[in-house]
Short mmCIF file of C-alpha atoms in Angstrom, two decimals:
data_model
loop_
_atom_site.label_atom_id
_atom_site.label_comp_id
_atom_site.label_asym_id
_atom_site.label_seq_id
_atom_site.Cartn_x
_atom_site.Cartn_y
_atom_site.Cartn_z
CA UNK A 1 -42.03 2.24 18.17
CA UNK A 2 -38.36 1.59 17.50
CA UNK A 3 -38.14 -0.99 20.50
CA UNK A 4 -41.23 -2.69 19.54
CA UNK A 5 -40.38 -2.99 15.56
CA UNK A 6 -39.01 -6.16 13.54
CA UNK A 7 -35.27 -5.28 12.51
CA UNK A 8 -34.80 -6.30 9.21
CA UNK A 9 -30.83 -6.12 8.15
CA UNK A 10 -29.03 -6.91 5.13
CA UNK A 11 -25.84 -7.73 5.62
CA UNK A 12 -23.31 -8.00 2.71
CA UNK A 13 -22.42 -11.46 1.89
CA UNK A 14 -19.06 -12.65 3.45
CA UNK A 15 -16.32 -14.88 1.91
CA UNK A 16 -16.26 -15.66 -1.74
CA UNK A 17 -18.83 -18.72 -2.43
CA UNK A 18 -21.49 -16.23 -0.62
CA UNK A 19 -20.74 -13.54 -3.19
CA UNK A 20 -20.34 -15.53 -6.07
CA UNK A 21 -24.18 -16.89 -5.45
CA UNK A 22 -25.09 -13.30 -4.65
CA UNK A 23 -24.04 -11.91 -7.96
CA UNK A 24 -25.32 -14.76 -9.89
CA UNK A 25 -28.60 -14.44 -7.79
CA UNK A 26 -29.00 -10.79 -10.11
CA UNK A 27 -29.71 -13.12 -13.02
CA UNK A 28 -31.60 -16.43 -14.31
CA UNK A 29 -32.57 -18.85 -16.54
CA UNK A 30 -34.16 -16.46 -18.95
CA UNK A 31 -30.95 -14.25 -19.11
CA UNK A 32 -28.30 -17.21 -19.49
CA UNK A 33 -30.90 -17.80 -22.85
CA UNK A 34 -31.87 -14.16 -24.18
CA UNK A 35 -28.80 -13.65 -26.50
CA UNK A 36 -28.15 -15.62 -29.75
CA UNK A 37 -24.66 -16.83 -28.63
CA UNK A 38 -25.66 -18.95 -26.07
CA UNK A 39 -21.97 -20.19 -25.28
CA UNK A 40 -19.87 -17.16 -25.72
CA UNK A 41 -22.30 -15.13 -23.18
CA UNK A 42 -22.80 -17.69 -20.64
CA UNK A 43 -18.78 -18.21 -20.10
CA UNK A 44 -18.06 -14.40 -20.15
CA UNK A 45 -21.60 -13.65 -17.91
CA UNK A 46 -19.87 -16.19 -15.22
CA UNK A 47 -16.34 -14.85 -15.45
CA UNK A 48 -18.06 -11.51 -14.71
CA UNK A 49 -19.76 -12.71 -11.69
CA UNK A 50 -16.27 -13.99 -10.48
CA UNK A 51 -14.70 -10.67 -11.43
CA UNK A 52 -17.39 -9.29 -9.20
CA UNK A 53 -16.94 -11.10 -6.31
CA UNK A 54 -13.54 -10.66 -6.44
CA UNK A 55 -13.54 -6.90 -6.53
CA UNK A 56 -16.08 -6.50 -3.72
CA UNK A 57 -14.87 -8.97 -1.36
CA UNK A 58 -11.04 -8.05 -2.12
CA UNK A 59 -11.49 -4.93 0.11
CA UNK A 60 -11.57 -6.81 3.31
CA UNK A 61 -7.56 -7.39 2.88
CA UNK A 62 -7.16 -3.51 3.65
CA UNK A 63 -4.77 -1.64 1.45
CA UNK A 64 -3.31 -5.00 0.24
CA UNK A 65 -6.48 -5.40 -1.30
CA UNK A 66 -7.41 -2.09 -2.90
CA UNK A 67 -5.37 1.18 -1.97
CA UNK A 68 -8.39 3.08 -1.66
CA UNK A 69 -12.30 1.67 -1.33
CA UNK A 70 -14.51 1.41 -3.80
CA UNK A 71 -18.37 1.68 -3.70
CA UNK A 72 -18.82 -1.69 -5.91
CA UNK A 73 -22.22 -2.47 -6.16
CA UNK A 74 -24.96 -4.95 -8.27
CA UNK A 75 -25.79 -2.51 -10.56
CA UNK A 76 -22.01 -2.44 -12.03
CA UNK A 77 -22.66 -5.93 -12.63
CA UNK A 78 -26.10 -6.29 -14.02
CA UNK A 79 -25.06 -3.21 -16.70
CA UNK A 80 -21.88 -4.96 -17.74
CA UNK A 81 -23.64 -7.71 -18.41
CA UNK A 82 -26.79 -5.73 -20.31
CA UNK A 83 -23.54 -4.03 -22.38
CA UNK A 84 -22.06 -7.42 -22.88
CA UNK A 85 -25.34 -8.78 -24.86
CA UNK A 86 -25.36 -5.38 -27.03
CA UNK A 87 -22.20 -6.09 -28.00
CA UNK A 88 -22.16 -9.83 -28.78
CA UNK A 89 -25.45 -9.30 -30.73
CA UNK A 90 -23.62 -6.32 -32.89
CA UNK A 91 -20.17 -8.69 -33.48
CA UNK A 92 -19.63 -11.33 -35.44
CA UNK A 93 -16.48 -12.14 -33.48
CA UNK A 94 -16.09 -10.98 -29.48
CA UNK A 95 -14.51 -8.06 -29.06
CA UNK A 96 -12.22 -8.83 -26.14
CA UNK A 97 -10.50 -5.60 -26.17
CA UNK A 98 -13.56 -3.86 -26.31
CA UNK A 99 -15.19 -5.35 -23.55
CA UNK A 100 -11.72 -5.55 -21.44
CA UNK A 101 -12.19 -1.69 -21.57
CA UNK A 102 -15.80 -1.22 -21.23
CA UNK A 103 -15.82 -3.04 -17.52
CA UNK A 104 -12.37 -2.22 -16.28
CA UNK A 105 -12.23 1.77 -17.47
CA UNK A 106 -15.96 2.63 -17.21
CA UNK A 107 -18.34 0.10 -15.42
CA UNK A 108 -16.39 -0.67 -12.36
CA UNK A 109 -13.08 1.74 -13.58
CA UNK A 110 -15.58 4.46 -13.05
CA UNK A 111 -15.60 4.31 -9.39
CA UNK A 112 -11.58 3.83 -9.45
CA UNK A 113 -9.42 7.15 -8.47
CA UNK A 114 -5.73 5.61 -7.63
CA UNK A 115 -3.62 4.56 -10.50
CA UNK A 116 -2.49 1.42 -9.31
CA UNK A 117 -6.12 0.01 -8.28
CA UNK A 118 -6.95 0.80 -11.75
CA UNK A 119 -3.69 -1.43 -13.32
CA UNK A 120 -5.05 -4.23 -10.77
CA UNK A 121 -8.66 -3.95 -12.29
CA UNK A 122 -7.38 -4.00 -15.96
CA UNK A 123 -5.16 -7.13 -14.99
CA UNK A 124 -8.16 -9.31 -13.25
CA UNK A 125 -9.58 -8.76 -16.97
CA UNK A 126 -7.06 -8.68 -19.21
CA UNK A 127 -6.32 -12.56 -17.55
CA UNK A 128 -9.92 -14.10 -17.71
CA UNK A 129 -11.59 -12.19 -20.69
CA UNK A 130 -9.85 -13.90 -23.19
CA UNK A 131 -10.53 -15.93 -26.28
CA UNK A 132 -9.00 -19.44 -23.83
CA UNK A 133 -11.85 -18.61 -21.72
CA UNK A 134 -14.40 -20.24 -24.31
CA UNK A 135 -12.15 -23.04 -24.46
CA UNK A 136 -12.32 -23.96 -21.00
CA UNK A 137 -8.67 -22.91 -20.60
CA UNK A 138 -8.56 -20.20 -18.03
CA UNK A 139 -8.37 -21.24 -14.26
CA UNK A 140 -10.08 -18.28 -12.14
CA UNK A 141 -7.53 -19.28 -9.38
CA UNK A 142 -6.03 -22.10 -7.88
CA UNK A 143 -8.29 -25.23 -8.31
CA UNK A 144 -11.01 -23.20 -9.83
CA UNK A 145 -11.00 -23.75 -13.82
CA UNK A 146 -14.06 -21.86 -15.51
CA UNK A 147 -16.99 -24.06 -16.17
CA UNK A 148 -18.59 -25.42 -19.17
CA UNK A 149 -21.91 -23.99 -20.64
CA UNK A 150 -24.76 -25.09 -18.83
CA UNK A 151 -27.96 -23.97 -16.84
CA UNK A 152 -29.06 -21.63 -14.24
CA UNK A 153 -28.69 -24.42 -12.11
CA UNK A 154 -25.45 -26.02 -12.97
CA UNK A 155 -23.90 -22.71 -12.40
CA UNK A 156 -24.53 -22.77 -8.54
CA UNK A 157 -23.99 -26.31 -8.27
CA UNK A 158 -20.51 -25.75 -9.51
CA UNK A 159 -19.71 -23.31 -7.25
CA UNK A 160 -21.06 -25.20 -3.86
CA UNK A 161 -18.84 -28.15 -5.41
CA UNK A 162 -15.63 -27.17 -6.92
CA UNK A 163 -14.93 -23.82 -5.75
CA UNK A 164 -11.78 -24.05 -2.63
CA UNK A 165 -12.58 -23.65 0.53
CA UNK A 166 -12.02 -19.30 1.51
CA UNK A 167 -8.12 -18.26 0.92
CA UNK A 168 -6.57 -15.41 -0.32
CA UNK A 169 -5.51 -17.56 -3.40
CA UNK A 170 -8.80 -16.94 -4.80
CA UNK A 171 -8.24 -13.19 -5.02
CA UNK A 172 -4.71 -13.62 -6.61
CA UNK A 173 -3.21 -12.59 -2.98
CA UNK A 174 -0.55 -14.44 -0.48
CA UNK A 175 -1.99 -16.49 2.53
CA UNK A 176 0.19 -14.12 4.40
CA UNK A 177 -2.66 -11.52 3.41
CA UNK A 178 -5.41 -12.94 5.74
CA UNK A 179 -2.59 -12.87 8.52
CA UNK A 180 -2.16 -9.29 8.16
CA UNK A 181 -6.01 -9.02 7.48
CA UNK A 182 -6.85 -10.69 10.61
CA UNK A 183 -4.01 -9.18 12.64
CA UNK A 184 -5.43 -5.40 11.53
CA UNK A 185 -9.24 -6.48 12.78
CA UNK A 186 -7.84 -7.62 16.31
CA UNK A 187 -5.44 -4.74 16.65
CA UNK A 188 -8.29 -2.55 15.90
CA UNK A 189 -10.68 -4.71 18.57
CA UNK A 190 -8.27 -4.05 21.05
CA UNK A 191 -7.34 -0.30 20.71
CA UNK A 192 -11.14 0.47 20.81
CA UNK A 193 -11.52 -1.23 24.28
CA UNK A 194 -8.59 0.23 25.25
CA UNK A 195 -10.09 3.93 24.46
CA UNK A 196 -13.34 2.47 26.40
CA UNK A 197 -11.51 2.11 29.67
CA UNK A 198 -12.92 4.49 32.67
CA UNK A 199 -10.40 8.08 32.54
CA UNK A 200 -9.58 8.49 35.85
CA UNK A 201 -7.62 5.97 37.43
CA UNK A 202 -6.62 5.77 41.33
CA UNK A 203 -3.80 4.60 42.83
CA UNK A 204 -2.91 0.86 42.50
CA UNK A 205 -3.42 1.04 39.15
CA UNK A 206 -0.95 1.06 36.26
CA UNK A 207 1.92 -0.06 38.82
CA UNK A 208 0.49 2.37 41.75
CA UNK A 209 0.68 5.38 39.47
CA UNK A 210 -2.39 7.65 38.54
CA UNK A 211 -3.37 8.52 35.13
CA UNK A 212 -1.27 11.99 35.45
CA UNK A 213 1.85 10.68 36.86
CA UNK A 214 1.92 8.39 34.21
CA UNK A 215 1.75 11.39 31.54
CA UNK A 216 4.19 13.18 33.59
CA UNK A 217 6.88 10.28 33.37
CA UNK A 218 6.21 9.90 29.60
CA UNK A 219 6.65 13.23 29.07
CA UNK A 220 9.78 13.88 30.81
CA UNK A 221 11.18 10.91 28.84
CA UNK A 222 10.40 12.47 25.79
CA UNK A 223 11.58 15.64 26.36
CA UNK A 224 14.95 14.36 27.76
CA UNK A 225 15.66 13.07 24.81
CA UNK A 226 14.77 15.53 22.26
CA UNK A 227 17.72 16.61 20.21
CA UNK A 228 18.32 20.14 19.55
CA UNK A 229 17.09 21.85 16.40
CA UNK A 230 19.25 22.42 13.60
CA UNK A 231 20.66 25.74 12.89
CA UNK A 232 19.84 25.70 8.75
CA UNK A 233 21.86 29.47 8.44
CA UNK A 234 24.88 27.91 9.80
CA UNK A 235 24.52 25.08 7.78
CA UNK A 236 23.51 26.97 4.60
CA UNK A 237 26.86 29.22 5.51
CA UNK A 238 29.05 26.31 5.55
CA UNK A 239 28.25 24.48 2.35
CA UNK A 240 30.48 25.35 -0.29
CA UNK A 241 28.52 23.81 -2.82
CA UNK A 242 24.60 23.83 -3.23
CA UNK A 243 24.37 20.47 -4.68
CA UNK A 244 20.70 18.57 -5.19
CA UNK A 245 21.90 16.35 -2.13
CA UNK A 246 22.74 19.56 0.06
CA UNK A 247 19.95 21.48 -0.80
CA UNK A 248 17.59 17.89 -0.12
CA UNK A 249 19.90 17.90 3.52
CA UNK A 250 18.46 21.96 4.22
CA UNK A 251 14.82 20.88 3.68
CA UNK A 252 15.02 17.69 6.01
CA UNK A 253 16.67 19.88 8.48
CA UNK A 254 14.00 22.50 8.09
CA UNK A 255 11.30 19.77 8.45
CA UNK A 256 12.76 18.34 11.24
CA UNK A 257 12.71 21.44 13.08
CA UNK A 258 9.43 22.16 12.60
CA UNK A 259 8.44 18.55 14.12
CA UNK A 260 10.82 19.02 16.96
CA UNK A 261 9.66 22.66 18.00
CA UNK A 262 6.48 21.28 18.22
CA UNK A 263 6.88 18.74 20.49
CA UNK A 264 8.91 20.98 22.69
CA UNK A 265 6.70 23.62 22.76
CA UNK A 266 3.22 21.38 23.50
CA UNK A 267 5.07 19.23 26.00
CA UNK A 268 6.28 22.28 27.63
CA UNK A 269 2.71 23.89 28.03
CA UNK A 270 0.89 20.23 28.64
CA UNK A 271 3.75 20.26 31.29
CA UNK A 272 2.63 23.47 32.96
CA UNK A 273 -1.06 22.25 33.00
CA UNK A 274 -0.03 19.48 35.02
CA UNK A 275 1.45 21.74 37.67
CA UNK A 276 -1.50 23.84 37.83
CA UNK A 277 0.29 26.69 36.40
CA UNK A 278 -2.11 26.74 33.15
CA UNK A 279 -5.44 25.72 32.15
CA UNK A 280 -6.04 22.42 30.98
CA UNK A 281 -7.31 23.43 27.13
CA UNK A 282 -8.67 20.90 24.72
CA UNK A 283 -5.44 20.34 22.35
CA UNK A 284 -3.74 19.44 26.28
CA UNK A 285 -6.48 17.42 26.80
CA UNK A 286 -5.81 15.45 23.68
CA UNK A 287 -1.92 15.14 23.82
CA UNK A 288 -2.29 13.78 27.41
CA UNK A 289 -4.77 10.97 25.89
CA UNK A 290 -2.17 10.19 23.47
CA UNK A 291 0.47 10.02 25.80
CA UNK A 292 -1.25 7.97 28.03
CA UNK A 293 -2.43 5.70 24.85
CA UNK A 294 0.64 5.50 23.52
CA UNK A 295 -0.57 7.22 20.09
CA UNK A 296 1.19 9.92 18.36
CA UNK A 297 -0.56 13.18 19.18
CA UNK A 298 -2.47 14.81 16.03
CA UNK A 299 -0.53 18.29 16.29
CA UNK A 300 2.85 15.97 16.34
CA UNK A 301 1.09 13.75 13.47
CA UNK A 302 0.08 16.82 11.27
CA UNK A 303 3.79 17.50 11.26
CA UNK A 304 5.77 14.60 10.81
CA UNK A 305 5.84 11.75 8.15
CA UNK A 306 3.38 8.99 7.89
CA UNK A 307 3.88 6.45 9.96
CA UNK A 308 1.58 3.46 11.54
CA UNK A 309 3.98 2.98 14.43
CA UNK A 310 2.63 3.75 18.36
CA UNK A 311 4.09 6.70 19.89
CA UNK A 312 6.65 4.77 21.95
CA UNK A 313 8.47 2.88 18.56
CA UNK A 314 7.66 6.52 16.52
CA UNK A 315 9.95 8.84 19.17
CA UNK A 316 12.90 5.93 18.59
CA UNK A 317 12.63 6.21 14.72
CA UNK A 318 12.43 9.98 15.15
CA UNK A 319 15.81 9.81 17.36
CA UNK A 320 17.18 7.82 14.77
CA UNK A 321 16.16 9.82 11.66
CA UNK A 322 17.48 12.91 13.61
CA UNK A 323 21.15 11.09 14.20
CA UNK A 324 20.97 9.92 10.35
CA UNK A 325 20.45 13.44 9.63
CA UNK A 326 23.59 15.17 11.92
CA UNK A 327 25.78 12.53 10.46
CA UNK A 328 24.87 13.89 6.96
CA UNK A 329 24.58 17.68 7.53
CA UNK A 330 28.28 17.65 9.47
CA UNK A 331 30.21 17.09 6.29
CA UNK A 332 27.97 16.96 3.81
CA UNK A 333 29.59 13.84 2.29
CA UNK A 334 26.61 11.51 1.16
CA UNK A 335 26.44 8.53 3.61
CA UNK A 336 27.99 5.15 1.80
CA UNK A 337 24.32 3.86 2.29
CA UNK A 338 20.92 6.01 2.53
CA UNK A 339 18.31 5.53 4.99
CA UNK A 340 15.41 6.10 2.49
CA UNK A 341 12.97 5.83 5.34
CA UNK A 342 14.61 8.39 6.98
CA UNK A 343 13.44 10.80 5.07
CA UNK A 344 10.19 13.60 5.54
CA UNK A 345 10.13 13.14 1.74
CA UNK A 346 11.84 10.75 -0.10
CA UNK A 347 10.93 11.77 -3.44
CA UNK A 348 13.01 14.77 -2.90
CA UNK A 349 15.84 12.42 -2.50
CA UNK A 350 15.21 10.42 -5.54
CA UNK A 351 14.79 13.57 -7.74
CA UNK A 352 18.43 15.07 -6.58
CA UNK A 353 19.96 11.57 -8.27
CA UNK A 354 17.90 12.37 -11.44
CA UNK A 355 19.29 16.00 -11.29
CA UNK A 356 22.59 15.53 -10.27
CA UNK A 357 22.94 13.12 -13.02
CA UNK A 358 21.45 15.47 -15.54
CA UNK A 359 23.92 18.00 -14.38
CA UNK A 360 26.55 16.36 -14.77
CA UNK A 361 25.48 14.62 -18.34
CA UNK A 362 23.57 17.76 -19.77
CA UNK A 363 20.44 15.56 -19.87
CA UNK A 364 17.14 17.02 -20.00
CA UNK A 365 15.71 16.03 -16.98
CA UNK A 366 12.04 14.97 -17.97
CA UNK A 367 13.53 12.76 -20.27
CA UNK A 368 15.35 10.41 -17.22
CA UNK A 369 14.15 7.70 -15.12
CA UNK A 370 15.30 5.62 -12.48
CA UNK A 371 17.25 2.13 -12.77
CA UNK A 372 17.16 0.41 -9.64
CA UNK A 373 19.89 -3.12 -8.99
CA UNK A 374 19.39 -5.15 -6.11
CA UNK A 375 22.47 -5.83 -4.83
CA UNK A 376 23.43 -9.26 -2.69
CA UNK A 377 24.98 -7.33 0.12
CA UNK A 378 24.28 -5.54 3.84
CA UNK A 379 24.59 -2.00 4.34
CA UNK A 380 27.78 -2.86 6.46
CA UNK A 381 29.51 -3.85 3.23
CA UNK A 382 29.85 -0.60 1.75
CA UNK A 383 32.55 1.94 3.20
CA UNK A 384 31.66 4.79 0.35
CA UNK A 385 29.04 6.35 -2.01
CA UNK A 386 28.65 4.94 -5.47
CA UNK A 387 30.45 7.96 -7.90
CA UNK A 388 26.89 8.52 -9.25
CA UNK A 389 23.20 7.36 -7.97
CA UNK A 390 23.03 5.80 -4.49
CA UNK A 391 22.78 2.80 -2.59
CA UNK A 392 19.57 2.70 -0.58
CA UNK A 393 18.43 0.61 2.32
CA UNK A 394 15.35 -0.06 4.98
CA UNK A 395 12.98 -1.16 2.22
CA UNK A 396 10.21 -4.03 3.14
CA UNK A 397 8.34 -5.84 0.56
CA UNK A 398 4.91 -7.04 0.71
CA UNK A 399 3.31 -9.56 -0.58
CA UNK A 400 6.11 -11.36 -1.91
CA UNK A 401 10.12 -11.51 -1.39
CA UNK A 402 13.23 -10.82 -3.04
CA UNK A 403 15.24 -13.93 -3.59
CA UNK A 404 19.03 -13.09 -3.01
CA UNK A 405 20.29 -16.29 -4.77
CA UNK A 406 18.51 -15.97 -8.02
CA UNK A 407 18.20 -12.15 -7.99
CA UNK A 408 14.44 -12.31 -8.45
CA UNK A 409 11.03 -11.74 -6.68
CA UNK A 410 9.66 -15.24 -5.24
CA UNK A 411 5.98 -16.42 -3.57
CA UNK A 412 6.52 -14.97 0.03
CA UNK A 413 7.18 -17.19 2.67
CA UNK A 414 4.36 -18.14 5.14
CA UNK A 415 4.34 -16.24 8.24
CA UNK A 416 6.97 -13.78 7.05
CA UNK A 417 4.63 -10.52 6.36
CA UNK A 418 7.06 -8.09 5.19
CA UNK A 419 10.71 -9.43 4.50
CA UNK A 420 13.50 -6.91 4.48
CA UNK A 421 15.10 -6.21 1.11
CA UNK A 422 18.56 -6.18 0.39
CA UNK A 423 20.46 -2.76 -0.60
CA UNK A 424 19.52 -1.14 -3.70
CA UNK A 425 21.54 0.53 -6.38
CA UNK A 426 19.63 3.10 -7.47
CA UNK A 427 20.85 5.68 -10.36
CA UNK A 428 19.64 7.75 -13.24
CA UNK A 429 19.68 6.90 -16.84
CA UNK A 430 17.73 8.07 -19.94
CA UNK A 431 14.03 6.61 -20.62
CA UNK A 432 15.05 5.07 -23.64
CA UNK A 433 17.38 3.24 -22.06
CA UNK A 434 15.47 1.58 -19.35
CA UNK A 435 14.61 -2.69 -19.76
CA UNK A 436 11.26 -3.02 -19.61
CA UNK A 437 11.54 -6.93 -20.30
CA UNK A 438 11.21 -9.39 -17.82
CA UNK A 439 10.39 -6.60 -15.00
CA UNK A 440 7.58 -5.76 -12.52
CA UNK A 441 6.94 -1.96 -11.65
CA UNK A 442 6.70 -2.37 -8.37
CA UNK A 443 5.01 1.07 -6.59
CA UNK A 444 6.74 2.12 -3.38
CA UNK A 445 4.95 3.15 -0.30
CA UNK A 446 5.92 5.05 2.89
CA UNK A 447 3.72 2.73 5.09
CA UNK A 448 1.52 -0.24 4.99
CA UNK A 449 -1.24 2.57 4.53
CA UNK A 450 -0.30 2.49 0.86
CA UNK A 451 -2.54 4.72 -1.19
CA UNK A 452 -1.73 8.52 -0.55
CA UNK A 453 1.71 7.68 0.79
CA UNK A 454 3.30 6.53 -2.84
CA UNK A 455 6.80 7.63 -3.45
CA UNK A 456 8.02 6.15 -6.40
CA UNK A 457 7.82 3.40 -9.07
CA UNK A 458 10.78 0.76 -9.38
CA UNK A 459 11.13 -2.09 -12.32
CA UNK A 460 12.45 -5.17 -10.72
CA UNK A 461 13.23 -8.61 -12.15
CA UNK A 462 10.83 -11.42 -12.02
CA UNK A 463 10.13 -14.62 -14.37
CA UNK A 464 7.03 -14.97 -13.46
CA UNK A 465 4.45 -12.64 -15.36
CA UNK A 466 4.33 -9.26 -13.62
CA UNK A 467 0.69 -9.82 -13.50
CA UNK A 468 1.02 -12.39 -10.80
CA UNK A 469 2.57 -9.74 -8.51
CA UNK A 470 -0.25 -7.03 -9.38
CA UNK A 471 -2.84 -9.77 -8.61
CA UNK A 472 -0.89 -10.36 -4.98
CA UNK A 473 -0.74 -6.88 -4.60
CA UNK A 474 3.12 -6.53 -4.06
CA UNK A 475 4.92 -3.36 -3.25
CA UNK A 476 7.75 -1.89 -1.42
CA UNK A 477 7.64 -0.39 1.92
CA UNK A 478 9.44 2.31 3.52
CA UNK A 479 8.12 1.55 7.24
CA UNK A 480 6.46 -1.21 8.81
#
């Protein structure tokens, strides 16, 4: 029956133009004329259609679009329009704030589970749903102003004639976001093709090596470079004073031991399996496949830190982390410049900065926050740690760049997806002394996966409105 049936699929539209037409198709000329305050109703209805198209299509940009994927649907749009009609009929003035709250926190915001995504949704509405919309002074994007009130057909014609060609600017994003999205798509395709390759490989492939020989070669290389475990008991005995920083170093050493012990155990087991001394189990098979495909094995990833690197780069990164930790616990003196990305739990170090300052000045910890000053120096220029706080390096910015000359966030350069950020000076201050004017509260994540890898919020200086960077999905990343 299935073979002879006619299959009809309803593919969701792709691109802003199709999404905007589809959103408008939920209504007709009668809808536009049903409200007594026709001009206000038409202008806000079109703004809602554009907003719906943006939030639905923005997900294609991955985590830079939305931290998590949400099931926005046409029901959200049609109910929002019903609410708009009711509120315009019941109020003498347009209740902008009420409408923004209803659409951003309830109708669309009801799907949202991430605070940063909620901020993004609210910012779109703050930028578009305001009195200037009725005067035709709002630009939904570069080159696309809000249309004058018209009939149903004229709106469709306006979209066809005025809407610019598909570009990330339509969503408030930088063109680099499209490069990232297309790169991710192609990498996923190639990874899938690689995983579909036949498992058995005879000699003559892979440079004359069989699959087992290649796995054995990778296994031996990893074991040879694997560092010894930290002697945490000896470290604790050697530390004279248990400062917040020293406690962080103990925690990091214990986590590193858990990871390296699992690597050592699983590789030893697989080695015996390849020699025929042990029966190959499902876990050993999975480990072998991961080594062959240059992926981080699942059992290692569970005990490690979030990372999107392939196995080869991941292991080099791991060895670098061990080296940094070894130099720190050698004498427990805080390094001149901390590689924040090298921590399993960066939050613990940032909290330690606040704890040490709170103890020193006898301030309540819950009334403190972190202040961030971006320096104009590289990590090599620092020879000693500051008296309070810490210098940190190894951060990247996605969606924009840090301009060292002006000391401000600026628009990203084309094709430079994640420019590095200069060394930052982080120190703890009382909450009431934190400067918020001309600042962008920038989220910091461990990887480009964003979402669950959130670390902290740092205020960065900007001359532009913070809304611009919110829509561009600007964030700091510890690893790329």
